[in-house]
Coordinates of C-alpha atoms and ligand atoms in Angstrom, one line a residue:
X300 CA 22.1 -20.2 13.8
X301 CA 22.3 -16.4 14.5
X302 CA 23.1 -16.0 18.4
X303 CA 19.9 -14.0 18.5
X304 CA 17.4 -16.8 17.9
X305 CA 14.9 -16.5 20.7
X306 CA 15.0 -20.1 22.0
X307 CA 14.3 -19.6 25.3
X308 CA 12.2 -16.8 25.1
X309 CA 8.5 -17.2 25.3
X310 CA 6.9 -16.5 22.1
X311 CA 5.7 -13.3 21.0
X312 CA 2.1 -12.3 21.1
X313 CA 1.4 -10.7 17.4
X314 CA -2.2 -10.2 17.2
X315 CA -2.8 -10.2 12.8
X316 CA -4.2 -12.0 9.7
X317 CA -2.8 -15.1 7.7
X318 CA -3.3 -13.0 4.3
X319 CA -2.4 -9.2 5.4
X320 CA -0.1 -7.0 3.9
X321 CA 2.0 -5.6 6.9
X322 CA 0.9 -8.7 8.9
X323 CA 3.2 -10.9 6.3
X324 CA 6.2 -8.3 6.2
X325 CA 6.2 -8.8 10.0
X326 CA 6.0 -12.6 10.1
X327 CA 8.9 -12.8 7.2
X328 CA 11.0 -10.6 9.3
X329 CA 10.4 -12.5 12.8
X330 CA 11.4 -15.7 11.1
X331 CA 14.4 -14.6 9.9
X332 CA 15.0 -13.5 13.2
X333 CA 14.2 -16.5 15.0
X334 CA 12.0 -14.7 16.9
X335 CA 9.0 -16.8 17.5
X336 CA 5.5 -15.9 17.7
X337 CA 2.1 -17.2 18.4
X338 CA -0.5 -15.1 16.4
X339 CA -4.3 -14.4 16.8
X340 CA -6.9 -11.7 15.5
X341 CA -7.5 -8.9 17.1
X342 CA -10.9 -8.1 16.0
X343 CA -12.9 -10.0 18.5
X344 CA -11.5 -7.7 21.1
X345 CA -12.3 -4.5 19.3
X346 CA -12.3 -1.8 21.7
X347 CA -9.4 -2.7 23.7
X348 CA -7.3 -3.0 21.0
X349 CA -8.1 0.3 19.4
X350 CA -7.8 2.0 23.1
X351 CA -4.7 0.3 24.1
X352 CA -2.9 0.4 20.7
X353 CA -4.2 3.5 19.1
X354 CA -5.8 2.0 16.1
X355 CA -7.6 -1.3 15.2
X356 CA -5.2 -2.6 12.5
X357 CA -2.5 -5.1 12.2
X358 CA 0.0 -6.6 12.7
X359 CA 0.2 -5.5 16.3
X360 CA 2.1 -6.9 19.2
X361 CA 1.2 -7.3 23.0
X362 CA 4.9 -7.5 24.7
X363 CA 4.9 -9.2 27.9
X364 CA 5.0 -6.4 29.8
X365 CA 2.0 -5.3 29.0
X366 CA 3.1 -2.3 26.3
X367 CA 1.7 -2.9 22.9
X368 CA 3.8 -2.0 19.7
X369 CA 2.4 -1.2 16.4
X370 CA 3.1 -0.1 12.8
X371 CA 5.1 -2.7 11.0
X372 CA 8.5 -0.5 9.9
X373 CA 9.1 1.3 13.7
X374 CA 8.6 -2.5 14.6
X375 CA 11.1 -3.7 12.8
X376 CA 13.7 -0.6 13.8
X377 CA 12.8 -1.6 17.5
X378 CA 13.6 -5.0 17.0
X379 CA 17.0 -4.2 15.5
X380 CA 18.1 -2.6 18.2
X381 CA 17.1 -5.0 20.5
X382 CA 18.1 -7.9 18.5
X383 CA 21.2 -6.7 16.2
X384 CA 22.3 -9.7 14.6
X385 CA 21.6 -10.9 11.8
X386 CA 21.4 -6.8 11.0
X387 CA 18.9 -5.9 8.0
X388 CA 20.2 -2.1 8.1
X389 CA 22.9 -2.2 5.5
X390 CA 26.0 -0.7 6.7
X391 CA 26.5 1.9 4.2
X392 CA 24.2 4.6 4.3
X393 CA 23.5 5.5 1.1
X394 CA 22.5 2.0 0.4
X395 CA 20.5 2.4 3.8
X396 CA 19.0 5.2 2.9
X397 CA 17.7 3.4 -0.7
X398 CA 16.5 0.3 1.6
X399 CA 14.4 3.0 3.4
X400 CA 13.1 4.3 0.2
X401 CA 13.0 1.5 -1.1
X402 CA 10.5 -0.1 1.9
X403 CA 8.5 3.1 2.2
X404 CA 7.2 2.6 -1.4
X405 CA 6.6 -1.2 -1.1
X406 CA 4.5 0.0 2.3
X407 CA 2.4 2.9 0.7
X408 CA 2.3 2.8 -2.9
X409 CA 2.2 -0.6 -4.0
X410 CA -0.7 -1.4 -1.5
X411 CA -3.4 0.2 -3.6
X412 CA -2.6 -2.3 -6.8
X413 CA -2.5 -4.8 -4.2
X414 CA -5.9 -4.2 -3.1
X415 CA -7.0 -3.7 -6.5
X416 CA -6.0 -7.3 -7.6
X417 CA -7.5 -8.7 -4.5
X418 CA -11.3 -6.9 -4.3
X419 CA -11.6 -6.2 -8.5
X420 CA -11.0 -9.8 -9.8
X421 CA -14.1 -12.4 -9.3
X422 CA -11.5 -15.0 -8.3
X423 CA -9.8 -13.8 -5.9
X424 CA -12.5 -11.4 -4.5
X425 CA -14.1 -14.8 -3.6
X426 CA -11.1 -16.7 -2.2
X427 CA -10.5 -13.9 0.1
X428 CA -13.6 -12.3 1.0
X429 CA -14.0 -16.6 2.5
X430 CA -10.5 -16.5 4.3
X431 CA -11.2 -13.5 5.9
X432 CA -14.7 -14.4 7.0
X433 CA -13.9 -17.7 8.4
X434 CA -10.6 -16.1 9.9
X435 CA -11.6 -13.1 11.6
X436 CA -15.4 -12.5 11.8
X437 CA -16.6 -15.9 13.6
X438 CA -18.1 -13.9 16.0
X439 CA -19.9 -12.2 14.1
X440 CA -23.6 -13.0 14.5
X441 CA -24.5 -12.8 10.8
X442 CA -25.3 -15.4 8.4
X443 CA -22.1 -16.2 6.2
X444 CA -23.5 -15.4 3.2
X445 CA -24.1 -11.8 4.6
X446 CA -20.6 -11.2 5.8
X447 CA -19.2 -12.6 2.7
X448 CA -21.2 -9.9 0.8
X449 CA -20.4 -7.2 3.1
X450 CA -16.4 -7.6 3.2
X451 CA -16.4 -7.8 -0.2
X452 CA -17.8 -4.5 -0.5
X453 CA -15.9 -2.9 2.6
X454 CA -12.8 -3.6 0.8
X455 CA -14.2 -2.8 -2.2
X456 CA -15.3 0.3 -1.9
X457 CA -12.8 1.4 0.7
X458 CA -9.5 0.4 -0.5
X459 CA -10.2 0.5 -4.8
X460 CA -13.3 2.8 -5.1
X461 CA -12.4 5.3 -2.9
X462 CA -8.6 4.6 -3.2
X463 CA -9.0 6.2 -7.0
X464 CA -8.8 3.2 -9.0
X465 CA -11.4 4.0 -11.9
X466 CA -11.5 2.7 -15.5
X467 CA -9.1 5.9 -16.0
X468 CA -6.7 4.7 -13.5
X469 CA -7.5 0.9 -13.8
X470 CA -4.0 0.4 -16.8
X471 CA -1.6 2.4 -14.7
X472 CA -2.5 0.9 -11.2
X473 CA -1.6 -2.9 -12.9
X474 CA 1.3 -1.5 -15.1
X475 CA 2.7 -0.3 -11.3
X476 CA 2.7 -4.0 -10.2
X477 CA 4.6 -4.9 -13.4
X478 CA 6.7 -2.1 -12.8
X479 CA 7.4 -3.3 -9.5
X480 CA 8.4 -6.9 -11.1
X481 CA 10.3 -5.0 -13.3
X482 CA 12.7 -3.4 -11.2
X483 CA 13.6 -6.0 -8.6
X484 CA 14.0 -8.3 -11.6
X485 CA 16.7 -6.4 -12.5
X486 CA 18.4 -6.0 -8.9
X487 CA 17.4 -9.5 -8.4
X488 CA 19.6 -10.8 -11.8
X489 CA 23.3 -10.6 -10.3
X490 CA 22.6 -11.4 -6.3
X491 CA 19.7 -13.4 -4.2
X492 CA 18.6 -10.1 -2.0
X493 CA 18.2 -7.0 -3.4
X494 CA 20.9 -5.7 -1.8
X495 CA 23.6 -8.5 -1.8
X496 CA 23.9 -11.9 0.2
X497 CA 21.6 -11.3 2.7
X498 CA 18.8 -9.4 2.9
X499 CA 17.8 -5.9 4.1
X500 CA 14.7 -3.7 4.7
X501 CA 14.2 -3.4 1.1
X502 CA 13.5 -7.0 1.2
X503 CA 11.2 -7.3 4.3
X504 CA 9.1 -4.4 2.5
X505 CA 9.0 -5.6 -0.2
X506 CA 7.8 -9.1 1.3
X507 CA 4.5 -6.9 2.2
X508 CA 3.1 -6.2 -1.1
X509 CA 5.2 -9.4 -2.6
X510 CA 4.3 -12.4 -0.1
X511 CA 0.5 -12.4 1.1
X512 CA -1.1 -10.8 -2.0
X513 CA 0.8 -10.5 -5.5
X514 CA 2.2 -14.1 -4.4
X515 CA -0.7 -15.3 -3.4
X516 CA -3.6 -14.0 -4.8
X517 CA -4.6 -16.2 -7.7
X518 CA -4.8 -12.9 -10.3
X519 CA -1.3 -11.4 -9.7
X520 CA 0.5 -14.0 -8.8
X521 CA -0.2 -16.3 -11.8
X522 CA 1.5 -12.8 -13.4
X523 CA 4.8 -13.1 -11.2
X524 CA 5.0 -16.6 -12.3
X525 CA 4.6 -16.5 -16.0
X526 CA 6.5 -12.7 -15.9
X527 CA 8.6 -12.7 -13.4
X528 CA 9.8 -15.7 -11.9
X529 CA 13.0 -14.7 -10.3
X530 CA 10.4 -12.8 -7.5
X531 CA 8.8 -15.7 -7.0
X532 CA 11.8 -17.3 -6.6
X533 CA 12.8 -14.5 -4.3
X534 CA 9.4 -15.0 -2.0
X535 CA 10.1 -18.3 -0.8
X536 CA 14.1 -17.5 -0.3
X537 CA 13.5 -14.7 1.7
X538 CA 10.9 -16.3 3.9
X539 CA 13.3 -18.8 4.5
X540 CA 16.4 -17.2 4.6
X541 CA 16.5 -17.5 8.5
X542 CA 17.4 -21.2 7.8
X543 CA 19.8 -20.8 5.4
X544 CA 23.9 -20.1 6.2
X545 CA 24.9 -16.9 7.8
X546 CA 25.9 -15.2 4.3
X547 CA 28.0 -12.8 3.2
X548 CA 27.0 -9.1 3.4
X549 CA 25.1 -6.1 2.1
X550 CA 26.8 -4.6 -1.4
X551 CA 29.1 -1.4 -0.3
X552 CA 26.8 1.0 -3.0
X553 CA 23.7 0.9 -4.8
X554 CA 24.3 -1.4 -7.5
X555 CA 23.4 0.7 -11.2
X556 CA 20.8 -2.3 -11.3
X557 CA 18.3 0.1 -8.9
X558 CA 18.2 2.3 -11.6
X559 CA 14.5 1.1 -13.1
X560 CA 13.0 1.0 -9.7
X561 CA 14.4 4.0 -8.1
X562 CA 13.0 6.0 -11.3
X563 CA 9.8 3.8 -10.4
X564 CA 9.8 5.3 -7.1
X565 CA 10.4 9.2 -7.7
X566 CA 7.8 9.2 -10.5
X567 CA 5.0 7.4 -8.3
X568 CA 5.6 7.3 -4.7
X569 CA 7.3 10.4 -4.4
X570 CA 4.8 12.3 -6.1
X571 CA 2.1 10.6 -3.9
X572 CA 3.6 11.6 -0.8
X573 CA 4.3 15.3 -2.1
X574 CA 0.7 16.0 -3.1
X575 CA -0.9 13.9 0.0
X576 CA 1.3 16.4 2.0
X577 CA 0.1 19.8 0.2
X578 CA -3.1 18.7 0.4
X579 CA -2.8 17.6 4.6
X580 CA -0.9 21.2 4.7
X581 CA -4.8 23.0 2.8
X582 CA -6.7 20.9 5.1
X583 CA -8.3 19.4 2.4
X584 CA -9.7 15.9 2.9
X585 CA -8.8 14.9 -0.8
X586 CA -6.4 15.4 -3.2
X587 CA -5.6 15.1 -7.1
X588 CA -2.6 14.0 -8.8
X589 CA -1.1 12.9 -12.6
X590 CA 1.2 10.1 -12.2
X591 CA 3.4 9.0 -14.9
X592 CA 0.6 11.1 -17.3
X593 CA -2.1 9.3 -15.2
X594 CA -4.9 11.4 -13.5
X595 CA -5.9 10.4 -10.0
X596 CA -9.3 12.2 -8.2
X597 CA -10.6 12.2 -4.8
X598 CA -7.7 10.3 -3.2
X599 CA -8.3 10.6 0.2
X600 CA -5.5 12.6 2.4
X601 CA -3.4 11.0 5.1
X602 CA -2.0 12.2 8.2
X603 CA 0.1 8.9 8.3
X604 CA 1.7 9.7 4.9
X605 CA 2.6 13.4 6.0
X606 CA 4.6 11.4 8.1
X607 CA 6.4 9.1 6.0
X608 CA 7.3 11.7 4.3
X609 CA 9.1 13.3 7.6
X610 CA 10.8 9.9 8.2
X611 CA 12.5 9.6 4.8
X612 CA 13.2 13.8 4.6
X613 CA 14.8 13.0 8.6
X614 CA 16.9 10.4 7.2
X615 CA 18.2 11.9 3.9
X616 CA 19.1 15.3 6.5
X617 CA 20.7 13.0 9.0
X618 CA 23.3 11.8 6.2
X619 CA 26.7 13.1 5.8
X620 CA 26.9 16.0 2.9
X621 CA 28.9 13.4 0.9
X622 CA 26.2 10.9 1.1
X623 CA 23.5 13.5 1.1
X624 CA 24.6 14.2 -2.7
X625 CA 25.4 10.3 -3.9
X626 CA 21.6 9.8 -3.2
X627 CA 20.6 13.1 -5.3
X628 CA 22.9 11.8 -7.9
X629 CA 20.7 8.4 -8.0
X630 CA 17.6 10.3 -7.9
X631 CA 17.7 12.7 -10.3
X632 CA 14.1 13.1 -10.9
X633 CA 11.7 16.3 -10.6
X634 CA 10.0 14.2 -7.9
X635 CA 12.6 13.5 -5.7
X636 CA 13.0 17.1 -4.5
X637 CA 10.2 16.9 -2.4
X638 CA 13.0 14.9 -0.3
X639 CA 15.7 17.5 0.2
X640 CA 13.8 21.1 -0.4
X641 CA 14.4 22.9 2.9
X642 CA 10.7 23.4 4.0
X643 CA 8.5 20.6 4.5
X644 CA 5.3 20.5 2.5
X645 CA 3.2 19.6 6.1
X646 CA 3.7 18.7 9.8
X647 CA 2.2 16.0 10.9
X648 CA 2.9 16.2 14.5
X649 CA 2.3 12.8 15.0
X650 CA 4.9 10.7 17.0
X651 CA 7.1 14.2 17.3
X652 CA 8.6 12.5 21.2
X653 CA 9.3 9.3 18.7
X654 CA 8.1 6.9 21.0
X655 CA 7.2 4.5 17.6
X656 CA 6.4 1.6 17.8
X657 CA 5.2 1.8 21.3
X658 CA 3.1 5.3 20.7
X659 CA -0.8 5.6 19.9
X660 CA -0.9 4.5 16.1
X661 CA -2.8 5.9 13.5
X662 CA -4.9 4.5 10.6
X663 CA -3.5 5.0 6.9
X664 CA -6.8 6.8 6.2
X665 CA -8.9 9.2 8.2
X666 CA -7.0 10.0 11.5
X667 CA -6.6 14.1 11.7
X668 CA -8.2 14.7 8.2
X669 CA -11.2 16.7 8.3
X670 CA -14.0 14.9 6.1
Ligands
GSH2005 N1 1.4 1.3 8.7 C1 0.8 0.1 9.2 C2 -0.4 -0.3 8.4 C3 -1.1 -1.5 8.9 C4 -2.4 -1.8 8.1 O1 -3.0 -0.9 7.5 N2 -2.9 -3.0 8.1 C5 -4.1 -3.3 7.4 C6 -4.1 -4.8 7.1 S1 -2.8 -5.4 6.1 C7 -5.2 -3.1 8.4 O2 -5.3 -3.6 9.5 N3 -6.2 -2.3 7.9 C8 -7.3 -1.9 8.8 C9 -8.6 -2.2 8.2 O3 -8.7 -2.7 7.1 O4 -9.6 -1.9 8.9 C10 1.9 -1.0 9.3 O5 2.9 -0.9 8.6 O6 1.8 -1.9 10.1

């Protein structure tokens, strides 16, 4: 359709996993592009990967010319550029700027209650500790049995134990998916993307958390079904909206229907990213915070967060003064300020030339925190 479908191209090299987070965003967004890909794991080539790319994660892509591109949103910006059309940047930028948001949250705070459901529940613990065995640690020279056992308990103890889910935490970590459901429910009731006929960034984010494991996990996605079937409708339409009709465009404001999510977003994720960043600022290697009257401990800081933070304070400053103030109108929330107040809470000085995607990556966790 789309005069940017790759046809003649050959196909990309992404290197990733059938049931990742950033790896599904990705693979949503390519096929909406046209853009095709072939895809492997990276893990039996361990070393080069982390040396050439910066960090041993995925979804990463080995171009043709040899340069390797990581981190799934500067991905996606490079790939608007050099493929425009179908854009997923909506035109206005107020609604761009909530698409940002928007995507930022679906990247870093959903992910914990995504892990949770995956490595806490027998079920699905089992289902995917399996998949990920057979998919990426064939090479491995351990009985199965052994590696199922021990990526259970590497996920397990990396991504919910020491990720702050406890049996404090436990209710408010699930109430976040629902909350999640929740809100694009809402935006989802009066248009098929959540940002008109077509979809946007807020979509392809969204598809991180949304496609590989609250829509496929057998725990949370028997809860989308039964509780909110509209994103599960919303799943499959956006993974397939590259074959559907070029369709009419983005909404020309943030429809009032964002309200319940954008609140969503200022009390959780915004909060996250403000204390991550005082604590990065201390030097500390872990932090504390209340969400939504919920106490977290011993989250662990992130350099990579301090930065996410730069990106969406960068974007909200590069708006017009108009603009600037319609998005503090829709944010009215304690929380937010940690967007516009003139000094930074930290520097990350990571990717200051802005050389994303094709820069050194770093890890969510652990890269330039002291421990
Ligand atoms: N910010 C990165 C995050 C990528 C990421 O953390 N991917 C996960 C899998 S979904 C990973 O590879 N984690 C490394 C590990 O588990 O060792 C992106 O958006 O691409």
């Amino acid at each position: 359709m789309a005069e940017n479908r790759q046809a003649n191209r050959s196909p990309l090299k992404v290197y990733g996993i059938s049931v990742s987070y950033y790896t599904g965003k990705l693979e949503a967004y390519l096929r909406y592009k046209g853009i095709a890909y072939t895809m492997d794991s990276p893990y039996a080539h361990a070393r080069e990967v982390r040396e050439k790319a910066g960090a041993l994660q995925v979804p990463l892509i080995l171009r043709e010319d040899g340069r390797w591109m990581s981190d799934s949103t500067p991905i996606i910006l490079a790939f608007e550029n050099e493929f425009p059309a179908p854009t997923i940047l909506p035109h206005n930028p107020v609604v761009r700027f909530v698409a940002m948001l928007i995507e930022d949250y679906a990247d870093e705070w959903l992910w914990r209650a995504a892990m949770h459901y995956r490595w806490s529940y027998e079920h699905d613990r089992a289902l995917l500790s399996r998949i990920l065995v057979d998919e990426v640690g064939r090479h491995v020279k351990v009985p199965r049995f052994l590696k199922l056992m021990r990526i259970a308990r590497r996920q397990h103890r990396g991504f919910v134990l020491n990720d702050g889910v406890t049996a404090e935490t436990r209710a408010h970590v699930e109430a976040g998916y629902r909350a999640a459901l929740s809100g694009m429910t809402a935006m989802l009731a009066g248009r098929p993307y959540l940002f008109g006929g077509t979809p946007s960034i807020a979509d392809f984010g969204l598809m991180g958390p949304m496609l590989r494991h609250f829509g496929q996990d057998p725990t949370p996605a028997e809860i989308m079904r039964n509780e909110a079937p509209a994103v599960w409708e919303w799943v499959a339409r956006v993974w397939n909206a590259g074959a559907m009709a070029p369709a009419p465009a983005f909404v020309d404001s943030v429809p009032d229907e964002a309200a319940l999510l954008l609140r969503e977003i200022a009390e959780t994720h915004l909060e996250q990213l403000a204390r991550n960043a005082e604590a990065y600022a201390r030097g500390a290697s872990h932090f504390d915070m209340t969400v939504q009257g919920c106490r977290y401990t011993r989250l662990p800081v992130s350099r990579y967060r301090v930065h996410c933070l730069e990106q969406l304070r960068a974007a909200w400053a590069g708006l017009s003064a108009d603009d600037a103030s319609r998005v503090q109108l829709l944010l009215p929330y304690d929380q937010a300020g940690v967007l516009w107040q003139p000094e930074p809470p930290a520097r990350s000085d990571y990717d200051t030339a802005g050389e994303a995607p094709y820069n050194k990556a770093i890890n969510v966790y652990g890269d330039g925190v002291p421990h």
